[in-house]
Amino acid sequence: MSLLLMLMLSRVVPPLSFSIICKSVLLGAIGCSSQILGYMSINYSSPTLASAIANLVPAFTFMLAVTFRMEKLAAKSRSSNAKVVGSIISIAGAFVMTFYKGPSIMNSSSLHQPAGFLKSVDSSWAIAGILLIFDYFLSSLWYILLVHILKEFPDELTIILFYSTTATIISIVVALLSVPKASAWKIGLNLSLVSVVCSAIFGKLIGNTVCAWSVRLKGAVYVTSFKPLQIVISAGLGVIFLGDTLHVGSIIGATIISIGLYAVLWGKATEEIEEDVGSLESPSNENAPLLQSSRTQTFENKTNGNV
């Protein structure tokens, strides 16, 4: 703990401008709006539908990154094609894992409820789908704005501080307007309090900090490419801790997601290698005329000295 405190105190914070504060506040407003839309959509539908449509985040992020010229997209480039195809494969694998179950592999005592929303014709599912699309579009926009802010102000902890403060203020206002009764805000020393505290510390504070650090290092497309893995991890933890049944669809979907994720990572790695090679070649080309002019000047000096 003392080592962590020393690192926090010894780090150098870049100068903070009013523009960065405004962008961080906007980042908090976008993130909070996205979470509110997500909770509203789950109220209309179910977490299964939310998990399925969440896999649109990599596609939305990639399209926005290309639009804002944060990612290069060349039809003849193998790295660009790998990123596009890998994103599509990952999304397809996540949908397969969500919508297709197949025969069970590991039976458990708990009842595994099927995804019955595919047969539902209730209008609430359409409303939830629209809300989720807006939710995950705002999530993708949040990643793009975070990349832009970190380029100007490369300090993740300060950005997350302003983001969390703004999101907290907006959430308090919305919550008080939605639930004005004071009795509904009472939380005792029980599992609810533990859930709230753990969600705030691990789900928001640490999670957003790690996400911002990863975005600054590798970009938004790289980070959101791991989004479909949440279904794989959830399915595995459900089998281990909740006694859920493992189905063939989960194995097939996880395999497809792994292939798509590997394609995206290969494309990003190849792109970085190409950029490094290009940066190494450019100085040598620029230095060639300088070396040549230096040799010419040395030869002229020797000639004049001999004369």
Coordinates of C-alpha atoms in Angstrom, one line a residue, residues 142-254:
W142 CA -17.0 6.9 -25.3
Y143 CA -13.9 4.9 -26.4
I144 CA -13.2 7.2 -29.3
L145 CA -13.5 10.3 -27.1
L146 CA -11.3 8.7 -24.5
V147 CA -8.6 8.1 -27.1
H148 CA -8.8 11.7 -28.2
I149 CA -8.5 13.0 -24.6
L150 CA -5.6 10.8 -23.7
K151 CA -3.6 12.0 -26.8
E152 CA -3.8 15.6 -25.3
F153 CA -3.7 14.6 -21.7
P154 CA -1.9 11.3 -21.1
D155 CA -2.9 10.8 -17.5
E156 CA -5.5 8.1 -17.0
L157 CA -6.2 8.6 -13.2
T158 CA -7.1 12.3 -13.6
I159 CA -9.4 11.6 -16.6
I160 CA -11.1 8.8 -14.7
L161 CA -11.5 11.0 -11.7
F162 CA -13.3 13.7 -13.7
Y163 CA -15.3 11.1 -15.5
S164 CA -16.4 9.3 -12.3
T165 CA -17.3 12.6 -10.6
T166 CA -19.4 13.7 -13.6
A167 CA -21.1 10.4 -13.9
T168 CA -21.9 10.3 -10.1
I169 CA -23.5 13.7 -10.2
I170 CA -25.6 12.9 -13.2
S171 CA -26.6 9.5 -11.7
I172 CA -27.6 11.1 -8.3
V173 CA -29.8 13.7 -10.1
V174 CA -31.5 11.0 -12.3
A175 CA -31.9 8.7 -9.4
L176 CA -33.5 11.3 -7.1
L177 CA -35.9 12.3 -9.9
S178 CA -36.8 8.7 -10.6
V179 CA -37.1 7.5 -7.0
P180 CA -38.0 10.4 -4.7
K181 CA -38.9 8.2 -1.8
A182 CA -36.3 8.2 0.9
S183 CA -37.2 4.7 2.2
A184 CA -36.0 3.2 -1.1
W185 CA -32.4 4.5 -0.5
K186 CA -31.9 2.6 2.8
I187 CA -29.2 0.0 2.5
G188 CA -28.3 -2.2 5.4
L189 CA -25.2 -4.2 6.2
N190 CA -26.1 -7.1 3.9
L191 CA -25.2 -8.5 0.5
S192 CA -26.7 -5.5 -1.3
L193 CA -24.1 -3.2 0.3
V194 CA -21.3 -5.6 -0.6
S195 CA -22.5 -5.7 -4.2
V196 CA -22.6 -1.9 -4.5
V197 CA -19.2 -1.5 -3.0
C198 CA -17.6 -4.2 -5.1
S199 CA -19.2 -2.9 -8.2
A200 CA -18.0 0.6 -7.6
I201 CA -14.4 -0.4 -6.8
F202 CA -13.8 -3.3 -9.2
G203 CA -16.4 -2.7 -11.9
K204 CA -16.0 1.0 -12.3
L205 CA -12.9 2.5 -10.6
I206 CA -10.3 -0.2 -11.4
G207 CA -12.1 -1.4 -14.5
N208 CA -12.3 2.1 -16.1
T209 CA -8.7 2.9 -15.1
V210 CA -7.3 -0.3 -16.7
C211 CA -9.5 0.3 -19.7
A212 CA -8.2 3.9 -20.1
W213 CA -4.6 2.7 -19.7
S214 CA -5.1 0.0 -22.3
V215 CA -6.8 2.4 -24.7
R216 CA -3.8 4.8 -24.4
L217 CA -1.4 2.1 -25.2
K218 CA -3.2 0.1 -28.0
G219 CA -6.2 2.1 -29.1
A220 CA -10.0 1.7 -28.9
V221 CA -10.4 -0.9 -31.6
Y222 CA -7.9 -3.2 -29.8
V223 CA -9.6 -2.9 -26.5
T224 CA -13.1 -3.4 -27.8
S225 CA -12.0 -6.5 -29.7
F226 CA -12.0 -8.3 -26.3
K227 CA -15.7 -7.4 -25.7
P228 CA -17.1 -10.7 -27.1
L229 CA -14.9 -12.6 -24.5
Q230 CA -17.3 -11.4 -21.8
I231 CA -19.9 -14.0 -22.9
V232 CA -17.2 -16.8 -22.8
I233 CA -16.0 -15.8 -19.4
S234 CA -19.6 -15.5 -18.1
A235 CA -20.4 -18.9 -19.4
G236 CA -17.4 -20.4 -17.8
L237 CA -17.9 -18.8 -14.4
G238 CA -21.6 -19.8 -14.5
V239 CA -20.6 -23.4 -14.9
I240 CA -18.1 -23.3 -12.1
F241 CA -19.9 -21.2 -9.5
L242 CA -23.6 -21.3 -10.4
G243 CA -23.9 -24.9 -11.6
D244 CA -25.1 -23.9 -15.1
T245 CA -25.2 -26.4 -17.9
L246 CA -22.5 -26.3 -20.6
H247 CA -23.8 -26.7 -24.1
V248 CA -22.3 -27.4 -27.5
G249 CA -23.2 -23.9 -28.7
S250 CA -21.0 -22.4 -26.0
I251 CA -18.0 -24.4 -27.2
I252 CA -18.6 -23.6 -30.8
G253 CA -19.2 -19.9 -30.1
A254 CA -16.1 -19.6 -27.9

